[in-house]
Short mmCIF file of C-alpha atoms and ligand atoms in Angstrom, two decimals:
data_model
loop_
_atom_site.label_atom_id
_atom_site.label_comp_id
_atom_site.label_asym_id
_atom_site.label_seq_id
_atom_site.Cartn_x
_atom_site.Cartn_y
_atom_site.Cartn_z
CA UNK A 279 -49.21 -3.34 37.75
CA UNK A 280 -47.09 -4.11 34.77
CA UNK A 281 -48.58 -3.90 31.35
CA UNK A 282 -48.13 -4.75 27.19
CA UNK A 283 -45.98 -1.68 26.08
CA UNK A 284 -45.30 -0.95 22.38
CA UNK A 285 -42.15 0.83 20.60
CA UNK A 286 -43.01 2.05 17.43
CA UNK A 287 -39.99 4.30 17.19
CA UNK A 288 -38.42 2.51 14.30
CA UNK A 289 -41.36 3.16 12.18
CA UNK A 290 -40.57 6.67 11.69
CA UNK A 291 -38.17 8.38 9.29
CA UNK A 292 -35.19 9.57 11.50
CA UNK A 293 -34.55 5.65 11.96
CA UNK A 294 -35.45 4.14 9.26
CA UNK A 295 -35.21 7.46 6.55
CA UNK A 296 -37.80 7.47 3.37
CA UNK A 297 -39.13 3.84 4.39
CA UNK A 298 -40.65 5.25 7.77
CA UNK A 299 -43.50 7.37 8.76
CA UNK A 300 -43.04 10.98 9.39
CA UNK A 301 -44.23 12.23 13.23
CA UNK A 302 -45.52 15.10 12.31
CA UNK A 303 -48.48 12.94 9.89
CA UNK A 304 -49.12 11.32 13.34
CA UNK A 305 -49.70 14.56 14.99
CA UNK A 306 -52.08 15.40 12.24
CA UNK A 307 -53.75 12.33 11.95
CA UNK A 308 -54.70 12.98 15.24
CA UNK A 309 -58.24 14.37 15.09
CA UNK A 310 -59.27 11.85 12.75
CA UNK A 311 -58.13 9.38 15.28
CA UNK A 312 -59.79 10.97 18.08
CA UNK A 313 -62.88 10.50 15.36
CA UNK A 314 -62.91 7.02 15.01
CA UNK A 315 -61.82 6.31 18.75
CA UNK A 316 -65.08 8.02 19.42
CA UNK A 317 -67.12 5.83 16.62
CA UNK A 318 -65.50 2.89 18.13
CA UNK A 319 -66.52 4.07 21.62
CA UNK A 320 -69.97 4.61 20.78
CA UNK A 321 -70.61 1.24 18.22
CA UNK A 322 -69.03 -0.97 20.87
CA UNK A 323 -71.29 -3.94 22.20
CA UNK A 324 -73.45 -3.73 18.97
CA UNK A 325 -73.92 -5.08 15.93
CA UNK A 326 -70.85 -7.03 15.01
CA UNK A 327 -68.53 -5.25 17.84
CA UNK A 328 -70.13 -7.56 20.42
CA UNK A 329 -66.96 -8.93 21.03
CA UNK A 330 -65.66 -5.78 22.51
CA UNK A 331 -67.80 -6.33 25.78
CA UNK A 332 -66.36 -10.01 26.00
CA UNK A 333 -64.14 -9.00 29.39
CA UNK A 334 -66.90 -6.98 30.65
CA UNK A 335 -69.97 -8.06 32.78
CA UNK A 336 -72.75 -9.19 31.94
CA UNK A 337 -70.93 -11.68 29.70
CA UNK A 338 -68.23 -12.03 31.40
CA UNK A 339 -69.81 -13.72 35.05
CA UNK A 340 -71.99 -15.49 32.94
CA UNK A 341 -69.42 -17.12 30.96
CA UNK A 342 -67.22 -17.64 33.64
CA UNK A 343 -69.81 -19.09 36.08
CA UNK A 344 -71.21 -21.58 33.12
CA UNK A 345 -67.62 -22.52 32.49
CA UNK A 346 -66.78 -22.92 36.18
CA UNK A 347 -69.89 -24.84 36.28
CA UNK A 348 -68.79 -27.46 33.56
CA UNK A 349 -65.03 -27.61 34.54
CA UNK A 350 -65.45 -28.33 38.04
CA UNK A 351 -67.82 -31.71 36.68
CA UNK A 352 -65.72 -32.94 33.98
CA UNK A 353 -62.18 -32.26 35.47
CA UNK A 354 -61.63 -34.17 38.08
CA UNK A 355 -62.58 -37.56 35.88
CA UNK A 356 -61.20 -36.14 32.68
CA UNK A 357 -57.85 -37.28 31.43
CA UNK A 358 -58.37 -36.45 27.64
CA UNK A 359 -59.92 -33.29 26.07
CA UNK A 360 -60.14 -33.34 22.54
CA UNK A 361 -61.08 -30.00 20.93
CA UNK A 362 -63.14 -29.81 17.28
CA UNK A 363 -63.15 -26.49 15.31
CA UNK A 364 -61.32 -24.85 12.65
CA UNK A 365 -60.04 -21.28 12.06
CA UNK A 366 -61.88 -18.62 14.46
CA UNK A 367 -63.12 -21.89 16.41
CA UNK A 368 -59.70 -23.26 16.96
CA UNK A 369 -56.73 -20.70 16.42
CA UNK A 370 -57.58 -18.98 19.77
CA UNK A 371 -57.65 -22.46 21.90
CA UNK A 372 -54.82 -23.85 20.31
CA UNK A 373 -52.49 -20.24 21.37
CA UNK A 374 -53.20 -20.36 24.66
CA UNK A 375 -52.58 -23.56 25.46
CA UNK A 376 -49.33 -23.12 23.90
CA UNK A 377 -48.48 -19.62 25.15
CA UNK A 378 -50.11 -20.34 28.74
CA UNK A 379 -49.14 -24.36 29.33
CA UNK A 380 -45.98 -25.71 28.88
CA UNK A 381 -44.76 -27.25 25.58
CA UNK A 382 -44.90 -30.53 27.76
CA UNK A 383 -48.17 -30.07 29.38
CA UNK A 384 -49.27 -33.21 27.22
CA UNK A 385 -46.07 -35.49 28.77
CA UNK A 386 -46.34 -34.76 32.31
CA UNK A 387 -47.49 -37.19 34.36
CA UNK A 388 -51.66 -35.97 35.44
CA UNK A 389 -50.44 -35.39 38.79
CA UNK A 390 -48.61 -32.04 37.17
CA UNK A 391 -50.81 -31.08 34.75
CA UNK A 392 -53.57 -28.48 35.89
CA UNK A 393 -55.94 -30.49 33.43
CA UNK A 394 -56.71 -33.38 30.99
CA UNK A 395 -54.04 -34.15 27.95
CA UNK A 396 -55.35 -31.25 25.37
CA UNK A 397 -55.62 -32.12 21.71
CA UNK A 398 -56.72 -29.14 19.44
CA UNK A 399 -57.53 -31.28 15.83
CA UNK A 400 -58.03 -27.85 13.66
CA UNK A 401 -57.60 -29.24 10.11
CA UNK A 402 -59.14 -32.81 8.74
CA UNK A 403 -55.78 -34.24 7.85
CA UNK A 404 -56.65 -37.66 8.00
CA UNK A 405 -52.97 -38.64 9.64
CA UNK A 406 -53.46 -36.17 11.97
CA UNK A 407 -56.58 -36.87 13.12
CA UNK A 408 -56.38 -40.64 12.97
CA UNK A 409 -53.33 -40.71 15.45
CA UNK A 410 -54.58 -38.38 17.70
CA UNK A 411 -57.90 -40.50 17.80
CA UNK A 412 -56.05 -43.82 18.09
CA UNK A 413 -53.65 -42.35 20.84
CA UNK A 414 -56.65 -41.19 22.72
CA UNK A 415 -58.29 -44.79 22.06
CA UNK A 416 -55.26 -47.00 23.04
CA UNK A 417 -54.69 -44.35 26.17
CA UNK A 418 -55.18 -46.02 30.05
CA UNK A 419 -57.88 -44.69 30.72
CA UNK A 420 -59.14 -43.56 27.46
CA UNK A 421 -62.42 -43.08 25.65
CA UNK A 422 -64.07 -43.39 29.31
CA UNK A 423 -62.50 -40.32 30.60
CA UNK A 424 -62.03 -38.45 27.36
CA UNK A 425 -64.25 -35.58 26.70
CA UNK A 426 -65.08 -33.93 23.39
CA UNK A 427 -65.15 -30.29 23.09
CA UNK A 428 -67.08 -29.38 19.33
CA UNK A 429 -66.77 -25.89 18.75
CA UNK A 430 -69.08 -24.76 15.68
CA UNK A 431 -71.53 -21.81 15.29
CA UNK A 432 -73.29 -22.95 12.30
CA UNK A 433 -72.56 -26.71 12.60
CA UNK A 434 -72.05 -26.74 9.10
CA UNK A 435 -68.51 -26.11 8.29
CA UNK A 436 -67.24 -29.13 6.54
CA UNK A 437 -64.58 -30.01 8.51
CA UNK A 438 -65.88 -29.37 12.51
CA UNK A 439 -69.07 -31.42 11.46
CA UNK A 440 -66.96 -34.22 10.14
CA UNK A 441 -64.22 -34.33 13.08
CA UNK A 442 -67.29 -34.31 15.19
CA UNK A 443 -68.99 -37.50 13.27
CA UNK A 444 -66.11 -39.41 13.53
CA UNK A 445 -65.46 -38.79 17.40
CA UNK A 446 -69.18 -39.24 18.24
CA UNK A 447 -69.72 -42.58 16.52
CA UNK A 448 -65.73 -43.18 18.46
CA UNK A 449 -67.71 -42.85 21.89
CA UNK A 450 -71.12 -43.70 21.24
CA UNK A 451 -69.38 -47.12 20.24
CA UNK A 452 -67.29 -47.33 23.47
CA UNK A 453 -70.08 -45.95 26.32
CA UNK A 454 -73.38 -46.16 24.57
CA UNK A 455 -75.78 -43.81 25.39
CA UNK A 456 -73.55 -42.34 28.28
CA UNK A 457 -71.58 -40.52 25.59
CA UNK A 458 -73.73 -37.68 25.51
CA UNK A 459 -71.96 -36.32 28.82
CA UNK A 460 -69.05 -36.47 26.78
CA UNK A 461 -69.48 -33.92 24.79
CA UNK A 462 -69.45 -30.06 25.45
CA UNK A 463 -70.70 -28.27 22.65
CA UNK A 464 -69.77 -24.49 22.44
CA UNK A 465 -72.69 -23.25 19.59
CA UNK A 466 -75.12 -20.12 18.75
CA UNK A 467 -77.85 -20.62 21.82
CA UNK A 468 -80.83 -20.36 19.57
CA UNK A 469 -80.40 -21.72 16.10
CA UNK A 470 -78.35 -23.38 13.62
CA UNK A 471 -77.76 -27.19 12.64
CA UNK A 472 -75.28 -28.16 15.72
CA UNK A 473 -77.80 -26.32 18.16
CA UNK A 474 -80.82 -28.58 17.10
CA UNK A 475 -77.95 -31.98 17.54
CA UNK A 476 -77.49 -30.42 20.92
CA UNK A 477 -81.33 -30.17 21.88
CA UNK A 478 -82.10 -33.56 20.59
CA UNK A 479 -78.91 -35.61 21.78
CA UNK A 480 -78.81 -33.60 24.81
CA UNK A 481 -75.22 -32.40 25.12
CA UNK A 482 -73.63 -29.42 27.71
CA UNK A 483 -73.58 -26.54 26.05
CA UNK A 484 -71.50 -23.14 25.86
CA UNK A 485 -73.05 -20.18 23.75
CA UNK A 486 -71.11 -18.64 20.92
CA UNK A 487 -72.63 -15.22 22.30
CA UNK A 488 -74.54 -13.56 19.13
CA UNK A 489 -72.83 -11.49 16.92
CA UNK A 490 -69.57 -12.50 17.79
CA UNK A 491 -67.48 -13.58 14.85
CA UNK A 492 -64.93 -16.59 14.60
CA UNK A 493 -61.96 -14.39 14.60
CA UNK A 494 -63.42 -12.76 17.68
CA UNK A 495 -64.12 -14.82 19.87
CA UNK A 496 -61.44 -16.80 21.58
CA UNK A 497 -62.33 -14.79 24.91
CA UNK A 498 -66.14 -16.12 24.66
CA UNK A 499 -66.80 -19.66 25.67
CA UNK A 500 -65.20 -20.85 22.24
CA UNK A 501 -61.34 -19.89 23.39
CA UNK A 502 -62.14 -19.77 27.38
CA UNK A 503 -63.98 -23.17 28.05
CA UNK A 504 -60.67 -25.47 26.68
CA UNK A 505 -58.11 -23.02 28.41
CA UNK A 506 -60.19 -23.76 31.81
CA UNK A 507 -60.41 -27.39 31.71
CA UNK A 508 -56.15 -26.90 31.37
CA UNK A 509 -55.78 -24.55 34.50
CA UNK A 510 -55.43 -21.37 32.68
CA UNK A 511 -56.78 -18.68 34.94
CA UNK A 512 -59.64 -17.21 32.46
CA UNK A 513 -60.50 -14.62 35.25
CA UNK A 514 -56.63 -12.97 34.91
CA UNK A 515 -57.21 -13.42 30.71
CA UNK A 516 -60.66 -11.27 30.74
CA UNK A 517 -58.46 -8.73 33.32
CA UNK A 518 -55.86 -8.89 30.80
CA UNK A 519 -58.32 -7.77 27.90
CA UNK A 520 -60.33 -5.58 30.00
CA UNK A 521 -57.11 -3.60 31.15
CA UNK A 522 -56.10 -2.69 27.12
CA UNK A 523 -59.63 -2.30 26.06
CA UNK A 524 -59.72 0.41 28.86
CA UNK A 525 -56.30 2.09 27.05
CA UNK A 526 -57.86 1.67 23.64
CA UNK A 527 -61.00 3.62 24.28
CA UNK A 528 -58.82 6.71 24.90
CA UNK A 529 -59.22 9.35 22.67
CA UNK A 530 -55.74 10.95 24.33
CA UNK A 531 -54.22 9.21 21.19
CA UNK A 532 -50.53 8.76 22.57
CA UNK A 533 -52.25 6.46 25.24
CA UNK A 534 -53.71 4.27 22.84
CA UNK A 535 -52.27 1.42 21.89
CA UNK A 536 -54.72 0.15 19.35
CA UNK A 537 -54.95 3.12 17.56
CA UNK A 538 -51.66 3.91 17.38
CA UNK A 539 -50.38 0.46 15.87
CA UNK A 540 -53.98 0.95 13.57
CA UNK A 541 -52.65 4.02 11.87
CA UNK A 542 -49.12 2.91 11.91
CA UNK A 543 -49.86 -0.53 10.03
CA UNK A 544 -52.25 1.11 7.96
CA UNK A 545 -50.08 4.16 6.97
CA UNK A 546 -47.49 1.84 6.37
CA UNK A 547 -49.33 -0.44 3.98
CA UNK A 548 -50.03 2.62 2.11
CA UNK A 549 -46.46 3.63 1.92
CA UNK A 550 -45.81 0.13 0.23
CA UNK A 551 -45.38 -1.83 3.46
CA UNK A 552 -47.73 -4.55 2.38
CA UNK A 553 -46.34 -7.44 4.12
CA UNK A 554 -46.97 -7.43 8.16
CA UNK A 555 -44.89 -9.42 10.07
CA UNK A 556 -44.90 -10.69 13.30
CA UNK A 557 -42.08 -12.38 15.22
CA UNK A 558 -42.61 -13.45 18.98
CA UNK A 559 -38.76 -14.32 20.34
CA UNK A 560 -40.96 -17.08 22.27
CA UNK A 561 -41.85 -20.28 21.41
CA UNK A 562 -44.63 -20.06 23.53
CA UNK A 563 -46.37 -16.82 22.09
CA UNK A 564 -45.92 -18.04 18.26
CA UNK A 565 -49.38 -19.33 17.72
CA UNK A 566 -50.23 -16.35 19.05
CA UNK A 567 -48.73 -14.99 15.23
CA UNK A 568 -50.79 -17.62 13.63
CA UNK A 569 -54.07 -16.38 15.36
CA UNK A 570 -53.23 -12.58 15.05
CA UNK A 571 -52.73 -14.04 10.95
CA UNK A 572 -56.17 -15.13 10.90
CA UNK A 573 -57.23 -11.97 12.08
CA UNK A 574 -55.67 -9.62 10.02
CA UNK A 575 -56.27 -11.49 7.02
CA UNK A 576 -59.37 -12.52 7.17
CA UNK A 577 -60.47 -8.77 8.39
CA UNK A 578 -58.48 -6.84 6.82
CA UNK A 579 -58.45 -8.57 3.00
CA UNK A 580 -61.78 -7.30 0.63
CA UNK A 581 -62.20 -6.67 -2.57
CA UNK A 582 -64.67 -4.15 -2.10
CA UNK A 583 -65.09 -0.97 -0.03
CA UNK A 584 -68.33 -0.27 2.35
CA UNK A 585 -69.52 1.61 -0.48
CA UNK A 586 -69.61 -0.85 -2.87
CA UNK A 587 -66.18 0.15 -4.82
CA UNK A 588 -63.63 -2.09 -5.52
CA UNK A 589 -60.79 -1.66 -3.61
CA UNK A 590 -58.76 -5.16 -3.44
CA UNK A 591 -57.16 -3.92 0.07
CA UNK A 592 -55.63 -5.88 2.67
CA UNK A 593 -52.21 -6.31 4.21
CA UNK A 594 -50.43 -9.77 3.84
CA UNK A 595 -49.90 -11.21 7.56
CA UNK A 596 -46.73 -13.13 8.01
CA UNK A 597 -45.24 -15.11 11.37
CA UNK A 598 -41.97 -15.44 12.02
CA UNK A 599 -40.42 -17.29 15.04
CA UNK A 600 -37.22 -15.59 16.70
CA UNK A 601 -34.14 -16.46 16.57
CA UNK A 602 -35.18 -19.72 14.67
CA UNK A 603 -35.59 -16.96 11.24
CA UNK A 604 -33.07 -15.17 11.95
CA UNK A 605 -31.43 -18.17 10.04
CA UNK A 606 -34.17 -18.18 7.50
CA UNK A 607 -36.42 -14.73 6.86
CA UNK A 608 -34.44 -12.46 7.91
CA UNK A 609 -31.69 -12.55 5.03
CA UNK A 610 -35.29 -11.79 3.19
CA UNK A 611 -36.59 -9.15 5.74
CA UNK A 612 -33.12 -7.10 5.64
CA UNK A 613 -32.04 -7.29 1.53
CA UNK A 614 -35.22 -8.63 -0.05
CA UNK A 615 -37.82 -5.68 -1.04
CA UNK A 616 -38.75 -3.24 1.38
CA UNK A 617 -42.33 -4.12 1.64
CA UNK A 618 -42.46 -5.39 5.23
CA UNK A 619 -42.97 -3.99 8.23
CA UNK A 620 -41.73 -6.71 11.29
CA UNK A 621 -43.24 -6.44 14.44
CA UNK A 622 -41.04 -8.05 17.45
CA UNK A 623 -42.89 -9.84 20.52
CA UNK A 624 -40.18 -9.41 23.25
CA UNK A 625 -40.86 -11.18 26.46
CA UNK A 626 -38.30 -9.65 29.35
CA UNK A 627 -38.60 -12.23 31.99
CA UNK A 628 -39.27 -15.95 31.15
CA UNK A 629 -40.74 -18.01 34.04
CA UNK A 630 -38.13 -20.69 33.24
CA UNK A 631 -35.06 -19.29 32.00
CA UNK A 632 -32.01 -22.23 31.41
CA UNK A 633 -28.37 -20.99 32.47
CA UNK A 634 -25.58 -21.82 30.25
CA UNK A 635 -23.00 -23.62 32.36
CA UNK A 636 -19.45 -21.91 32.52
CA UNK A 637 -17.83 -25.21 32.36
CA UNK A 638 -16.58 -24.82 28.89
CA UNK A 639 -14.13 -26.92 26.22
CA UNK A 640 -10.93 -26.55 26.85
CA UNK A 641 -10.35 -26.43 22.97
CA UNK A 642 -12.75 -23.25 22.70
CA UNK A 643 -12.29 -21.33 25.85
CA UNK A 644 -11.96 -18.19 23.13
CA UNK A 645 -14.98 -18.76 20.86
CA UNK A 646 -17.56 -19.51 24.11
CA UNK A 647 -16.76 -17.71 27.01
CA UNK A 648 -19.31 -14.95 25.89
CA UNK A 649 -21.87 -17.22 26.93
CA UNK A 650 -20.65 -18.94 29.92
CA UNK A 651 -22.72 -18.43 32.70
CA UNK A 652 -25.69 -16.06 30.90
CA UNK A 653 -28.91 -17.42 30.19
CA UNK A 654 -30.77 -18.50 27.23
CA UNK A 655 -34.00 -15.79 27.89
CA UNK A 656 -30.62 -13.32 27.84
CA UNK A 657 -29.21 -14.86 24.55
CA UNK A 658 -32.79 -14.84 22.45
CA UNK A 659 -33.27 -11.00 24.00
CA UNK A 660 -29.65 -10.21 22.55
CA UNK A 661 -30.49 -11.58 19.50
CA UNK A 662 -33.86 -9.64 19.09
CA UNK A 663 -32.11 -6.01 19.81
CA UNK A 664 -29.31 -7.54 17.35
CA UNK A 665 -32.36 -7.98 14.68
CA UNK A 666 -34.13 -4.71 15.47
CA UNK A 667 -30.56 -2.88 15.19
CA UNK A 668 -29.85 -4.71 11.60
CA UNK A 669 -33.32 -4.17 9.98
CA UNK A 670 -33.36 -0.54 11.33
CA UNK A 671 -29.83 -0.12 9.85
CA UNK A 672 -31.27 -1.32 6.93
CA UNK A 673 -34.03 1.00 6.36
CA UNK A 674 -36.66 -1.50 7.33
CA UNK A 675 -39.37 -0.28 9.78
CA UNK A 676 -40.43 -2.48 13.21
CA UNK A 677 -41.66 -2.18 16.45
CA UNK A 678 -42.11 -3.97 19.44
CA UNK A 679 -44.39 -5.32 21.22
CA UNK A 680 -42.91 -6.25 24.66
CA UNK A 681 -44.40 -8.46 27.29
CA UNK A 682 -43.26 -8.20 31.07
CA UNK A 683 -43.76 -11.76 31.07
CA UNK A 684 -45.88 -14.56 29.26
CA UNK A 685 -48.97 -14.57 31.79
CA UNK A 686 -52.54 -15.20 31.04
CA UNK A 687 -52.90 -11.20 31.96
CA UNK A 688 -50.52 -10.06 29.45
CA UNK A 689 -51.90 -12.58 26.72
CA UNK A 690 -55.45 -11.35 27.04
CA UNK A 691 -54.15 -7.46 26.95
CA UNK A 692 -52.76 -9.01 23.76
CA UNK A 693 -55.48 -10.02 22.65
CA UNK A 694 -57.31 -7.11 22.85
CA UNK A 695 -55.41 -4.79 21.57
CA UNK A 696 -55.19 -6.56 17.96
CA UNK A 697 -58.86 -6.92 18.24
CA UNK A 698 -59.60 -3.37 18.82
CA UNK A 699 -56.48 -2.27 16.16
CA UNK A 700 -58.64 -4.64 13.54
CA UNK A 701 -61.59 -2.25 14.23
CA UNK A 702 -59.56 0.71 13.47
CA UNK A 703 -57.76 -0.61 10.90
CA UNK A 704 -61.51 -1.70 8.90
CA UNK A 705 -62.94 1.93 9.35
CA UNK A 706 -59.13 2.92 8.17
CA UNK A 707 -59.82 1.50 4.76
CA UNK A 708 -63.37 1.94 4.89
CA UNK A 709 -64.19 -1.77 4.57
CA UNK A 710 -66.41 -4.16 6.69
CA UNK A 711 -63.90 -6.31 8.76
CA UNK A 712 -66.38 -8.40 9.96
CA UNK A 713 -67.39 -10.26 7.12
CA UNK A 714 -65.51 -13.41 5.01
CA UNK A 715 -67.09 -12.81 1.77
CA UNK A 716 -64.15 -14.74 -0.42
CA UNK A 717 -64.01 -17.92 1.68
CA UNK A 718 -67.46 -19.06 1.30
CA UNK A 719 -67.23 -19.93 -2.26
CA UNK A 720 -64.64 -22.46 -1.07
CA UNK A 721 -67.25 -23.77 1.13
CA UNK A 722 -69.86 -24.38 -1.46
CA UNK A 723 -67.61 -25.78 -3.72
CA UNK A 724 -66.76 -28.30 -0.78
CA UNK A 725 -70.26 -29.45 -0.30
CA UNK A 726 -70.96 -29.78 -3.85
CA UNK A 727 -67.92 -32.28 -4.92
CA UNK A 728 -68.86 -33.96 -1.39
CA UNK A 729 -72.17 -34.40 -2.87
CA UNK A 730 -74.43 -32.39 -0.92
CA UNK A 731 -78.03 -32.08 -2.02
CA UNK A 732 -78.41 -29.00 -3.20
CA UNK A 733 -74.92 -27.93 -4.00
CA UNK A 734 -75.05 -30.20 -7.43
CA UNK A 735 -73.98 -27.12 -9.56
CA UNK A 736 -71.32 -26.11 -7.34
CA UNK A 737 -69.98 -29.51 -8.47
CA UNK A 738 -70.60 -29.07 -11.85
CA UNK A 739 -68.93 -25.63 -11.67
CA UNK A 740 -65.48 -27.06 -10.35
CA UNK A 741 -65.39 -29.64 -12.71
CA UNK A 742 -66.51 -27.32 -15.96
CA UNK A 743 -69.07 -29.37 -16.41
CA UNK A 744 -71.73 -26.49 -16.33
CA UNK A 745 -70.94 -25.45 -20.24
CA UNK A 746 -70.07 -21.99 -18.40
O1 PA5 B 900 -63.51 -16.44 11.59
C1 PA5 B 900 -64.40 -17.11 11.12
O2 PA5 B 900 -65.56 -16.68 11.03
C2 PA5 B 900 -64.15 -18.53 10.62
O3 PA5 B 900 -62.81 -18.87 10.75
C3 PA5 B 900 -65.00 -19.51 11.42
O4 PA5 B 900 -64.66 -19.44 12.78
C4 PA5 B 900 -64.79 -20.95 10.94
O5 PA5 B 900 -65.10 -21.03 9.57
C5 PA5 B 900 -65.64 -21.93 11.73
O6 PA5 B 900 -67.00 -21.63 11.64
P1 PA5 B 900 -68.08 -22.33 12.55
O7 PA5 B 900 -67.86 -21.88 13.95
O8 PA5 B 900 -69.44 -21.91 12.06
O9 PA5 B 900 -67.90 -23.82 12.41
#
């Protein structure tokens, strides 16, 4: 079976001289590896490393089965989904419907589509949202057959409670009291705000398994339930994940891929490497950069240490999109300061590659020919060895993350494997990747100048009205 291999070779000093890693550090670092591999091994499926059982059974049948459950009910009469979250709750739905449908899965006529029209809102930009809403409205058939997917834990971030408001009093207007089987809400099981809505309006619900973080949990019910309702084969995504969580819990170091890009990163970032960049050369897989940003950020970003110290850590994430910045970034990436590390997403075969026709201009026979009769998945490969070549030449490490193909087994191996790497890379600089310390502030701040009871000196704060 083929599988997610990675290249770091151009991370290491015979390529890329002083800017690269030396190989015999790796060989030392070794033991201390083999170290935290074990840690990892033995604090997996507690505590906030739940997520690591995800692929595995128990949660995995039940999750499956409960989604199966749902899917098979609301499919068939379902011809609009519209999905409300925001960071952790959205990032992972909104990837794989883009890596795993096709960029016209929305356009095709129902009778193609494995699934309703999917509509991932994310943010609370009023234009955004009010189009999609209206286009969903005006659709034939439209509010009847539309089904609302809320995706909150708490049920108290700002901007999931208000997308939801607006879309509940958008049915409840159109179907009455029927709308309640519109709406699937994925939410903690026991407690919170959105779980005592559920209980009292009497919604379907998903569980947000406990002690799985935003970040984490696109392979729970939050990522898994809109990916099902749009034909993507959940079963071959948990394989995918299972598969590369199996490779990461090796403490034969060479074999592990999570590890291995851990200490690279990390080592790296301590070498002056700060910025971490990843380019897909697929359309379809560049979400899959803005999730993997979320992650790293998010995780990797703290002011203090898990002893208290303070440490302001924390690579800067960065996507890229090949070859479209290869006309942008990359003048940047290969003469701008060598604080970057770029990592490539190669994908060798594409399920739908385009020929270039050989029937060329007579007027520029010369200047073409080179690309009569290749193919475009040949062209962007060309031009991701031509990058790799020119940033090496330049001093500047990469490596390579290279996908057989773009299938719902290689994106959960994905997955995975940046999942597990986050673990390593927290115990790497001793900090507590699981919590968000510096984005709740934000949140507070929100409620209070929204005029939340309670939150009045949050207001007053923002505004300096506090005589602080
Ligand atoms: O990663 C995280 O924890 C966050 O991005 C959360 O997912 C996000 O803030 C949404 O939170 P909630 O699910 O409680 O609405």
């Amino acid at each position: 079976m083929t599988q997610l291999t990675l290249d770091f070779a151009n991370c290491f000093a015979d390529r890329v001289s002083g800017h690269g890693l030396d190989a015999a550090d790796f060989d030392a670092a070794k033991p201390q590896l083999v170290e935290l591999t074990q840690r990892l091994n033995d604090s997996r499926g507690t505590g906030s490393e739940r997520w690591r059982e995800l692929p595995f059974d128990p949660m995995r049948s039940e999750h499956i089965n409960a989604i199966k459950a749902l899917v098979e009910q609301l499919r068939p009469n379902t011809k609009n989904l519209i999905v409300l979250g925001i960071g952790g709750s959205a990032l992972g739905n909104i990837a794989l419907q883009s890596a795993l449908n096709p960029a016209t899965y929305n356009l095709q006529p129902r009778e193609q589509r494995n699934g309703p029209r999917v509509f991932v809102l994310d943010n609370v930009d009023p234009q955004s949202v009010g189009t999609t809403l209206t286009e969903v409205r005006r659709s034939d058939p439209g509010l009847e057959r539309t089904v609302i997917n809320v995706i909150s834990k708490s049920g108290e971030t700002a901007e999931t409670a208000a997308q939801f408001l607006i879309a509940r009093a958008l049915l409840k207007d159109a179907l009455g009291d029927e709308y309640a089987k519109h709406v699937v809400a994925v939410t903690d099981p026991s407690s919170g705000t959105m779980r005592r809505i559920c209980d009292a309006e009497g919604y379907a619900t998903l569980p947000v398994p406990e002690g799985v973080g935003g970040r984490f949990s696109v392979l729970s019910p939050v990522g898994l339930f809109s990916a099902a309702m749009c034909g993507i084969d959940i079963a071959a995504l948990l394989d995918g994940a299972a598969a590369m969580d199996s490779r990461c819990a090796s403490t034969d170091i060479a074999e592990n891929p999570a590890a291995t890009l851990a200490w690279v990163l990390i080592e790296l970032y301590r070498k002056g490497k700060i910025n971490h960049v990843l380019m897909p050369y697929s359309n379809g897989l560049y979400l899959l950069a803005d999730w993997y940003r979320q992650l790293w950020a998010e995780s990797l970003g703290k002011r203090v240490d898990v002893d208290g110290r303070e440490v302001f850590v924390g690579p800067t994430p960065i996507k890229a999109l090949g070859a479209t910045d290869q006309h942008s970034q990359v003048q940047l990436y290969r003469e701008g300061p060598n604080d970057k590390v770029i990592g490539f997403m190669e994908v060798a075969s594409f399920a739908d590659d385009v020929t270039i026709p050989d029937d060329l201009p007579a007027e520029a026979v010369e200047q073409l020919s080179y690309l009569a009769g290749s193919t475009l998945g040949t062209l962007l490969n060309a031009e991701m060895r031509a990058t790799q070549y020119a940033l090496t030449d330049s001093h500047r490490p990469n490596f390579t993350i290279h996908f057989p193909s773009i299938t719902a087994q290689h994106v959960g191996e994905f997955l995975q494997l940046w999942m597990v790497a986050t673990a390593y890379a927290g115990l790497m600089l001793n900090i507590d990747a699981y919590n968000q310390p510096a984005v709740e502030t934000g949140k507070l701040a929100t409620f209070g100048l929204m005029g939340r009871d309670g939150y009045e000196h949050w207001k007053a704060k923002v505004l300096g009205e506090d005589g602080g």
